[in-house]
Short mmCIF file of C-alpha atoms and ligand atoms in Angstrom, two decimals:
data_model
loop_
_atom_site.label_atom_id
_atom_site.label_comp_id
_atom_site.label_asym_id
_atom_site.label_seq_id
_atom_site.Cartn_x
_atom_site.Cartn_y
_atom_site.Cartn_z
CA MET A 1 12.12 -12.73 -9.62
CA SER A 2 9.93 -9.85 -9.00
CA ARG A 3 6.29 -10.91 -9.92
CA GLU A 4 3.61 -8.63 -8.25
CA LEU A 5 1.52 -9.31 -5.34
CA GLU A 6 -1.36 -10.88 -6.78
CA THR A 7 0.72 -13.28 -9.07
CA ARG A 8 2.47 -14.23 -5.31
CA CYS A 9 -0.78 -14.69 -4.03
CA ILE A 10 -1.61 -17.41 -6.44
CA HIS A 11 1.86 -18.95 -7.12
CA GLY A 12 3.66 -18.96 -4.21
CA GLY A 13 7.44 -17.34 -3.78
CA GLY A 14 9.54 -19.58 -5.46
CA HIS A 15 7.76 -22.46 -7.66
CA LEU A 16 5.81 -21.35 -10.65
CA GLY A 17 2.32 -23.94 -10.73
CA VAL A 18 4.16 -27.20 -11.25
CA THR A 19 4.30 -28.75 -7.64
CA ASP A 20 4.71 -32.46 -8.12
CA SER A 21 5.11 -35.17 -11.13
CA THR A 22 1.06 -35.27 -11.24
CA ARG A 23 0.83 -31.55 -12.26
CA ALA A 24 -1.61 -31.14 -9.89
CA VAL A 25 -2.47 -27.07 -10.36
CA SER A 26 -3.90 -27.24 -6.31
CA PHE A 27 -1.14 -28.05 -4.29
CA PRO A 28 -1.93 -31.53 -2.76
CA ILE A 29 -2.64 -31.68 0.78
CA TYR A 30 0.38 -34.18 2.43
CA GLN A 31 -1.86 -35.58 4.94
CA THR A 32 0.75 -37.21 7.05
CA ALA A 33 2.31 -37.46 10.19
CA THR A 34 5.55 -38.88 9.06
CA PHE A 35 7.76 -39.73 6.29
CA GLY A 36 9.64 -42.70 5.53
CA HIS A 37 13.43 -42.35 5.29
CA VAL A 38 15.02 -42.96 1.89
CA GLY A 39 17.92 -44.83 3.99
CA LEU A 40 20.22 -44.69 6.77
CA GLY A 41 21.01 -40.87 7.32
CA GLN A 42 19.34 -39.97 4.29
CA SER A 43 16.15 -38.09 4.29
CA SER A 44 13.55 -37.07 1.49
CA GLY A 45 13.84 -33.49 3.34
CA TYR A 46 10.99 -33.96 5.49
CA ASP A 47 10.91 -36.56 8.51
CA TYR A 48 7.86 -35.72 10.60
CA THR A 49 5.02 -33.27 10.09
CA ARG A 50 5.67 -31.12 13.13
CA GLU A 51 8.86 -30.09 12.23
CA GLY A 52 8.26 -30.15 8.26
CA ASN A 53 5.23 -30.42 5.74
CA PRO A 54 5.27 -29.72 2.12
CA THR A 55 1.47 -28.26 1.86
CA ARG A 56 2.67 -25.97 5.16
CA GLN A 57 5.84 -25.39 3.57
CA ARG A 58 4.27 -23.76 0.37
CA LEU A 59 1.74 -21.46 2.20
CA GLU A 60 4.81 -20.78 4.57
CA GLU A 61 6.90 -19.44 1.41
CA THR A 62 4.01 -17.64 -0.14
CA VAL A 63 3.24 -15.78 3.23
CA SER A 64 7.15 -14.76 3.42
CA SER A 65 7.15 -13.79 -0.39
CA LEU A 66 3.96 -11.48 -0.02
CA GLU A 67 5.76 -9.88 3.83
CA GLY A 68 9.11 -9.52 2.03
CA ALA A 69 10.28 -12.12 4.91
CA TRP A 70 13.08 -14.31 5.39
CA ASP A 71 10.96 -17.16 6.95
CA THR A 72 7.84 -17.48 7.97
CA VAL A 73 6.13 -20.14 10.37
CA ALA A 74 2.67 -21.29 10.01
CA LEU A 75 0.84 -22.09 13.58
CA SER A 76 -2.46 -23.20 14.64
CA SER A 77 -3.58 -20.11 15.70
CA GLY A 78 -2.90 -15.95 15.67
CA MET A 79 -2.54 -16.47 19.59
CA THR A 80 0.33 -19.51 19.33
CA ALA A 81 2.02 -17.02 16.61
CA ILE A 82 2.21 -14.58 19.82
CA SER A 83 2.80 -17.04 22.16
CA VAL A 84 5.72 -18.08 20.27
CA CYS A 85 6.83 -14.68 19.50
CA PHE A 86 6.98 -13.67 23.51
CA GLU A 87 9.16 -17.14 24.03
CA LEU A 88 11.82 -14.85 22.92
CA PHE A 89 12.04 -13.07 26.01
CA GLN A 90 13.41 -13.57 29.46
CA PRO A 91 12.36 -13.13 32.83
CA GLY A 92 12.78 -9.39 33.86
CA ASP A 93 12.10 -8.16 30.03
CA HIS A 94 10.21 -5.23 29.51
CA ILE A 95 7.65 -4.97 26.53
CA ILE A 96 5.76 -1.54 25.59
CA CYS A 97 2.43 -2.33 23.73
CA SER A 98 -0.22 -0.60 21.87
CA GLU A 99 -2.70 0.21 24.39
CA ASP A 100 -5.62 -0.44 22.12
CA LEU A 101 -4.95 -4.25 21.32
CA TYR A 102 -6.29 -7.65 20.80
CA GLY A 103 -8.38 -8.44 23.60
CA GLY A 104 -6.89 -12.17 23.58
CA ALA A 105 -3.34 -10.60 23.55
CA VAL A 106 -4.12 -8.19 26.50
CA ARG A 107 -5.07 -11.49 28.17
CA LEU A 108 -2.05 -13.24 27.21
CA PHE A 109 0.05 -10.76 28.72
CA GLN A 110 -1.83 -10.21 32.15
CA THR A 111 -1.30 -13.84 32.85
CA VAL A 112 1.21 -16.25 31.46
CA SER A 113 3.58 -13.31 30.31
CA ARG A 114 3.24 -11.91 33.81
CA LYS A 115 3.91 -15.45 35.31
CA ASN A 116 6.77 -15.90 33.36
CA GLY A 117 8.32 -12.53 34.41
CA LEU A 118 7.68 -10.28 31.67
CA SER A 119 6.66 -6.69 32.10
CA VAL A 120 4.42 -5.08 29.53
CA SER A 121 3.33 -1.55 29.47
CA TYR A 122 0.66 -0.11 27.43
CA ALA A 123 1.05 3.11 25.63
CA ASP A 124 -0.75 5.20 22.77
CA THR A 125 1.65 4.12 20.47
CA SER A 126 0.34 7.06 17.99
CA ASN A 127 2.22 9.32 19.89
CA MET A 128 5.76 8.58 19.96
CA GLU A 129 6.51 11.02 23.17
CA GLN A 130 4.13 8.47 25.13
CA VAL A 131 6.32 5.78 23.95
CA ARG A 132 9.87 7.33 24.71
CA ALA A 133 7.81 8.05 28.32
CA GLN A 134 7.65 4.19 28.94
CA LEU A 135 11.14 3.08 27.85
CA ARG A 136 13.23 1.45 30.73
CA PRO A 137 16.78 -0.13 30.76
CA GLU A 138 15.02 -3.67 30.34
CA THR A 139 13.23 -2.70 27.23
CA ARG A 140 13.21 -5.32 24.55
CA ALA A 141 10.75 -4.58 22.45
CA LEU A 142 7.81 -2.49 20.70
CA TYR A 143 4.53 -4.44 20.12
CA ILE A 144 2.24 -2.87 17.61
CA GLU A 145 -1.30 -3.24 15.88
CA THR A 146 -1.59 -0.46 13.05
CA PRO A 147 -4.92 0.24 12.68
CA SER A 148 -5.66 -1.14 16.37
CA ASN A 149 -8.18 -2.84 17.60
CA PRO A 150 -11.29 -2.07 17.92
CA MET A 151 -10.24 1.69 17.84
CA MET A 152 -8.50 2.00 14.85
CA ASN A 153 -5.64 4.29 16.06
CA ILE A 154 -2.89 4.46 13.66
CA THR A 155 0.80 4.13 14.66
CA ASP A 156 3.38 5.26 12.85
CA LEU A 157 5.96 2.62 11.83
CA ARG A 158 8.29 4.30 10.04
CA GLU A 159 9.10 5.93 13.43
CA CYS A 160 8.97 3.05 15.66
CA ALA A 161 11.61 1.38 13.67
CA ALA A 162 13.60 4.61 14.42
CA LEU A 163 13.01 4.16 18.25
CA ALA A 164 13.75 0.87 18.12
CA LYS A 165 17.06 1.05 16.00
CA GLU A 166 18.36 3.55 18.13
CA ARG A 167 17.26 1.49 21.43
CA GLY A 168 18.00 -1.88 20.13
CA LEU A 169 14.72 -3.48 20.44
CA LEU A 170 12.88 -5.60 18.52
CA LEU A 171 10.04 -4.20 16.50
CA ILE A 172 6.96 -6.62 16.30
CA VAL A 173 3.93 -5.51 14.19
CA ASP A 174 0.61 -7.05 14.44
CA ASN A 175 -0.42 -7.06 10.51
CA THR A 176 -3.75 -8.75 10.69
CA PHE A 177 -6.34 -6.10 9.74
CA LEU A 178 -4.35 -4.75 6.72
CA SER A 179 -3.01 -8.05 5.63
CA PRO A 180 0.03 -8.15 3.50
CA TRP A 181 -2.25 -6.75 0.65
CA LEU A 182 -2.53 -3.33 2.26
CA GLN A 183 0.89 -3.12 4.32
CA ASN A 184 4.20 -4.60 4.83
CA PRO A 185 5.70 -3.80 7.73
CA ILE A 186 9.20 -5.22 7.17
CA ALA A 187 9.72 -3.00 4.37
CA LEU A 188 8.93 -0.03 7.08
CA GLY A 189 11.71 -1.80 9.66
CA ALA A 190 9.84 -4.07 11.67
CA ASP A 191 11.67 -7.10 12.58
CA LEU A 192 8.80 -10.05 13.23
CA VAL A 193 5.20 -9.55 11.79
CA LEU A 194 2.33 -11.74 13.00
CA HIS A 195 -1.08 -12.69 11.51
CA SER A 196 -3.84 -14.23 12.50
CA GLY A 197 -4.54 -16.08 9.23
CA SER A 198 -7.73 -16.92 10.54
CA LYS A 199 -8.83 -13.65 9.07
CA PHE A 200 -8.06 -12.03 5.80
CA LEU A 201 -5.33 -14.21 5.05
CA SER A 202 -7.72 -17.60 4.87
CA GLY A 203 -10.92 -15.18 4.37
CA HIS A 204 -14.06 -17.34 4.57
CA ASN A 205 -14.40 -17.65 8.52
CA ASP A 206 -13.73 -21.63 7.89
CA THR A 207 -10.36 -21.92 9.62
CA ILE A 208 -8.23 -20.71 12.51
CA ALA A 209 -4.38 -20.26 11.80
CA GLY A 210 -1.69 -18.00 12.75
CA PHE A 211 1.66 -16.41 11.04
CA LEU A 212 5.12 -15.29 12.44
CA SER A 213 7.37 -13.96 9.56
CA SER A 214 10.89 -12.86 10.66
CA ALA A 215 12.72 -10.30 8.92
CA SER A 216 16.49 -11.90 9.57
CA ARG A 217 17.94 -15.17 9.12
CA GLU A 218 19.16 -14.92 12.86
CA LEU A 219 15.54 -14.19 14.35
CA ALA A 220 13.97 -16.63 11.88
CA GLU A 221 16.36 -19.59 13.18
CA ARG A 222 15.32 -18.71 16.84
CA ILE A 223 11.45 -18.44 15.94
CA ARG A 224 11.60 -21.78 13.98
CA LEU A 225 13.37 -23.59 16.88
CA ILE A 226 10.71 -22.36 19.24
CA ALA A 227 8.18 -23.15 17.06
CA LYS A 228 8.93 -26.78 16.61
CA THR A 229 9.86 -27.44 20.23
CA THR A 230 6.29 -26.13 21.26
CA GLY A 231 4.64 -27.75 18.79
CA GLY A 232 1.82 -25.07 17.79
CA MET A 233 2.48 -25.92 13.79
CA LEU A 234 -0.72 -25.59 11.53
CA ALA A 235 -1.93 -29.24 10.28
CA PRO A 236 -1.87 -29.80 6.46
CA PHE A 237 -5.74 -29.57 5.68
CA ASP A 238 -5.65 -26.15 7.10
CA SER A 239 -2.76 -24.87 5.52
CA TRP A 240 -4.11 -25.92 2.13
CA LEU A 241 -7.07 -23.74 3.09
CA VAL A 242 -5.06 -20.91 3.85
CA LEU A 243 -3.31 -21.40 0.37
CA ARG A 244 -6.61 -21.49 -1.31
CA GLY A 245 -7.74 -18.39 0.80
CA ILE A 246 -4.75 -16.23 -0.11
CA LYS A 247 -5.19 -16.91 -3.92
CA THR A 248 -8.38 -14.18 -3.67
CA LEU A 249 -6.64 -12.16 -0.97
CA PRO A 250 -6.13 -9.13 -3.63
CA VAL A 251 -9.77 -9.38 -5.31
CA ARG A 252 -11.65 -9.82 -1.76
CA MET A 253 -10.03 -6.82 0.06
CA GLU A 254 -10.41 -4.51 -2.81
CA ARG A 255 -14.23 -5.23 -3.15
CA GLN A 256 -14.28 -5.41 0.59
CA GLN A 257 -12.44 -1.92 1.37
CA GLU A 258 -14.72 -0.30 -1.42
CA SER A 259 -17.92 -1.42 0.38
CA ALA A 260 -16.41 -0.48 4.07
CA LYS A 261 -15.39 3.24 2.75
CA ARG A 262 -19.19 3.56 1.51
CA ILE A 263 -20.48 2.06 4.41
CA ALA A 264 -18.21 4.40 6.97
CA LEU A 265 -19.34 7.51 4.87
CA TRP A 266 -23.16 6.46 5.18
CA LEU A 267 -22.87 5.77 8.85
CA SER A 268 -21.39 8.97 9.56
CA GLN A 269 -24.75 10.60 8.27
CA GLN A 270 -27.06 8.54 10.33
CA PRO A 271 -28.43 10.50 13.66
CA GLN A 272 -27.91 7.23 15.63
CA VAL A 273 -24.44 6.82 14.91
CA GLN A 274 -22.31 9.69 17.40
CA GLN A 275 -18.61 8.90 15.48
CA VAL A 276 -17.26 6.23 12.77
CA PHE A 277 -13.43 4.98 13.34
CA TYR A 278 -12.04 4.22 10.15
CA ALA A 279 -8.56 5.36 9.11
CA GLY A 280 -9.96 5.66 5.42
CA LEU A 281 -12.04 8.66 6.21
CA PRO A 282 -10.03 12.09 5.82
CA GLU A 283 -10.97 13.13 9.18
CA HIS A 284 -9.48 10.35 11.11
CA PRO A 285 -6.54 11.62 12.99
CA GLY A 286 -4.29 9.26 11.69
CA TYR A 287 -5.41 8.97 8.04
CA GLU A 288 -1.94 10.64 6.56
CA VAL A 289 -0.19 8.57 8.38
CA ASN A 290 -1.98 5.53 7.04
CA ARG A 291 -1.56 6.59 3.97
CA THR A 292 2.37 7.07 4.00
CA GLN A 293 2.59 3.31 5.26
CA ALA A 294 -0.26 1.49 4.31
CA ARG A 295 -2.06 0.79 0.76
CA GLY A 296 -5.24 1.01 2.05
CA ALA A 297 -7.49 1.07 5.42
CA GLY A 298 -9.08 -2.47 5.16
CA SER A 299 -12.57 -3.32 5.63
CA THR A 300 -12.75 -3.01 9.69
CA LEU A 301 -14.35 0.05 11.58
CA SER A 302 -15.73 0.52 14.42
CA PHE A 303 -18.66 3.12 15.31
CA ARG A 304 -20.14 4.96 18.54
CA THR A 305 -24.40 4.96 18.52
CA ASP A 306 -26.22 7.82 20.36
CA SER A 307 -26.97 4.89 23.09
CA VAL A 308 -26.53 1.87 24.53
CA GLU A 309 -30.32 0.94 23.40
CA THR A 310 -29.13 1.57 19.93
CA ALA A 311 -26.10 -0.64 20.29
CA HIS A 312 -28.28 -3.44 21.68
CA ARG A 313 -31.14 -3.23 19.14
CA ILE A 314 -28.77 -3.32 16.39
CA LEU A 315 -27.01 -6.77 17.56
CA GLN A 316 -30.35 -8.05 18.30
CA LYS A 317 -32.28 -6.85 14.57
CA VAL A 318 -29.35 -7.51 12.01
CA LYS A 319 -30.45 -10.17 9.79
CA LEU A 320 -27.98 -10.35 6.91
CA ILE A 321 -24.83 -9.19 9.26
CA THR A 322 -23.58 -12.01 11.56
CA PHE A 323 -23.55 -11.42 15.18
CA ALA A 324 -20.42 -12.86 15.71
CA GLU A 325 -16.27 -12.43 16.93
CA SER A 326 -13.69 -11.90 13.99
CA LEU A 327 -13.17 -10.55 10.67
CA GLY A 328 -11.68 -10.20 7.60
CA GLY A 329 -13.54 -13.12 6.17
CA THR A 330 -16.54 -13.09 3.37
CA GLU A 331 -19.67 -12.74 5.40
CA THR A 332 -19.80 -9.41 7.12
CA LEU A 333 -19.81 -9.55 11.24
CA ILE A 334 -20.71 -7.48 13.65
CA THR A 335 -19.14 -7.29 16.94
CA TYR A 336 -19.84 -6.29 20.50
CA PRO A 337 -16.01 -5.70 21.63
CA VAL A 338 -17.17 -5.08 25.31
CA THR A 339 -18.70 -8.47 25.82
CA GLN A 340 -16.73 -10.34 23.40
CA THR A 341 -13.24 -9.58 21.88
CA HIS A 342 -12.51 -7.39 25.02
CA ALA A 343 -14.14 -8.75 27.61
CA ASP A 344 -11.14 -9.58 29.41
CA VAL A 345 -9.35 -6.25 29.28
CA PRO A 346 -9.67 -4.68 32.62
CA PRO A 347 -12.66 -2.28 32.96
CA THR A 348 -10.57 1.01 33.44
CA MET A 349 -8.15 -0.25 30.50
CA ARG A 350 -11.78 -0.53 28.47
CA GLU A 351 -13.09 3.30 29.55
CA HIS A 352 -9.92 4.76 29.15
CA LEU A 353 -9.81 3.30 25.25
CA GLY A 354 -13.23 4.13 24.77
CA ILE A 355 -14.38 0.40 24.50
CA THR A 356 -17.73 1.09 26.07
CA GLU A 357 -21.38 -0.17 25.61
CA THR A 358 -21.98 1.98 22.49
CA LEU A 359 -19.04 0.60 20.44
CA LEU A 360 -19.64 -1.97 17.85
CA ARG A 361 -16.93 -3.22 15.17
CA LEU A 362 -17.99 -4.41 11.56
CA SER A 363 -15.88 -6.38 9.53
CA VAL A 364 -17.43 -5.52 6.11
CA GLY A 365 -17.36 -9.38 4.13
CA LEU A 366 -18.41 -9.53 0.38
CA GLU A 367 -21.96 -9.22 0.00
CA HIS A 368 -23.34 -6.05 -2.17
CA VAL A 369 -22.94 -3.21 -0.52
CA ASN A 370 -26.62 -1.81 -0.48
CA ASP A 371 -27.56 -5.08 1.00
CA ILE A 372 -25.63 -4.69 4.37
CA ILE A 373 -26.53 -0.73 4.30
CA GLU A 374 -30.13 -1.97 4.15
CA ASP A 375 -29.48 -4.35 7.04
CA LEU A 376 -28.08 -1.79 9.04
CA ARG A 377 -30.58 0.95 8.40
CA GLN A 378 -33.90 -1.23 9.38
CA ALA A 379 -31.87 -2.52 12.65
CA MET A 380 -31.49 0.48 13.58
CA GLU A 381 -35.01 1.68 13.15
CA GLU A 382 -36.87 2.05 16.19
CA GLN A 383 -40.36 0.53 15.36
CA ALA A 384 -40.00 -3.32 15.10
C1 LIG B 1 -8.19 -12.40 15.63
C2 LIG B 1 -6.75 -11.46 16.14
C3 LIG B 1 -5.81 -12.25 16.73
C4 LIG B 1 -5.97 -13.73 17.61
O1 LIG B 1 -5.79 -14.77 16.56
P1 LIG B 1 -6.53 -16.19 16.42
O2 LIG B 1 -6.50 -16.93 14.63
O3 LIG B 1 -7.93 -15.54 16.87
O4 LIG B 1 -5.99 -16.72 17.77
C5 LIG B 1 -4.73 -11.65 17.05
N1 LIG B 1 -4.52 -10.63 16.10
C6 LIG B 1 -5.69 -9.72 15.80
C7 LIG B 1 -5.47 -8.20 15.57
C8 LIG B 1 -6.73 -10.05 15.65
O5 LIG B 1 -7.87 -9.65 14.84
#
């Protein structure tokens, strides 16, 4: 059965619309902790919600179908997904990561992972020479974000997959910024795909969730055992919220992306803007690679202002746009990476990456694009 992605967003992987004997069109929320046993040694297929719950399962099957995965676990946050993934490693193992990375991931690697005896090196993964230079005998995995956060650098996933295969490494891809609607890393050779479901998948800035999708049965079994043992599974109600969000993922992302392109072009013409970072602009260094591996550049972009004062003025004067962390939702948000998402990244690393006090990140939502541009225009103006 090979239905199109839009259809699978609504009807899930295997099942059609019919879900239970009531024929409820919206999949029910099984708000229960436990399930009665049918008899001695007999189970309905569900015993206890940490291990399995129909609403969560329906969501996991949907995400597996969208990512072309063998199996997916739905977890309580994107950070839980990264943490579960890192439980695959042993003390002494070494992992090579994109240097421009979600700040929470860097914090996890510098604290918990280090305490657990893992070593993590950062490389500009848009340059395979740099990745190769970091290889060690104990290297076990490549951990990639493309586009990266917040600089929107693009990494060639096919090249990473080739290197991973050659050296027997796991290729792990954080696909949060493009979602399965625009990019499917497993089809390009990734072993594990993770998502913060708090972003495009739920899409409404109303819940926190995470996903970890495995390309093979062997990996899926290991991940599922770690997930149910450590216990960070997604609750039934939140599973339902994300299921509902995914139904409109394609239309949301298409419109948000269209607006983001227009805003990126508009920003690049403003005297107070020095540079725009968006892989949908042909002058972006990763434009061609992104085009060969993704179906778009998404709706998150960053830009550098001419001064710290301009950056601060924008953050203080936006009215329609909310000054807040996060991305991928219906509401347009503006983020200050240096004090918010990337505050825990060591300052020297931030400087090296260009995450300075003049860098702003914008997540374009579903308001009319003209209203978003007008809000940015009035916020940039010097007069009060
Ligand atoms: C938000 C985010 C995360 C963390 O996800 P949470 O759901 O906030 O825990 C991880 N990776 C990327 C790229 C993100 O944007």
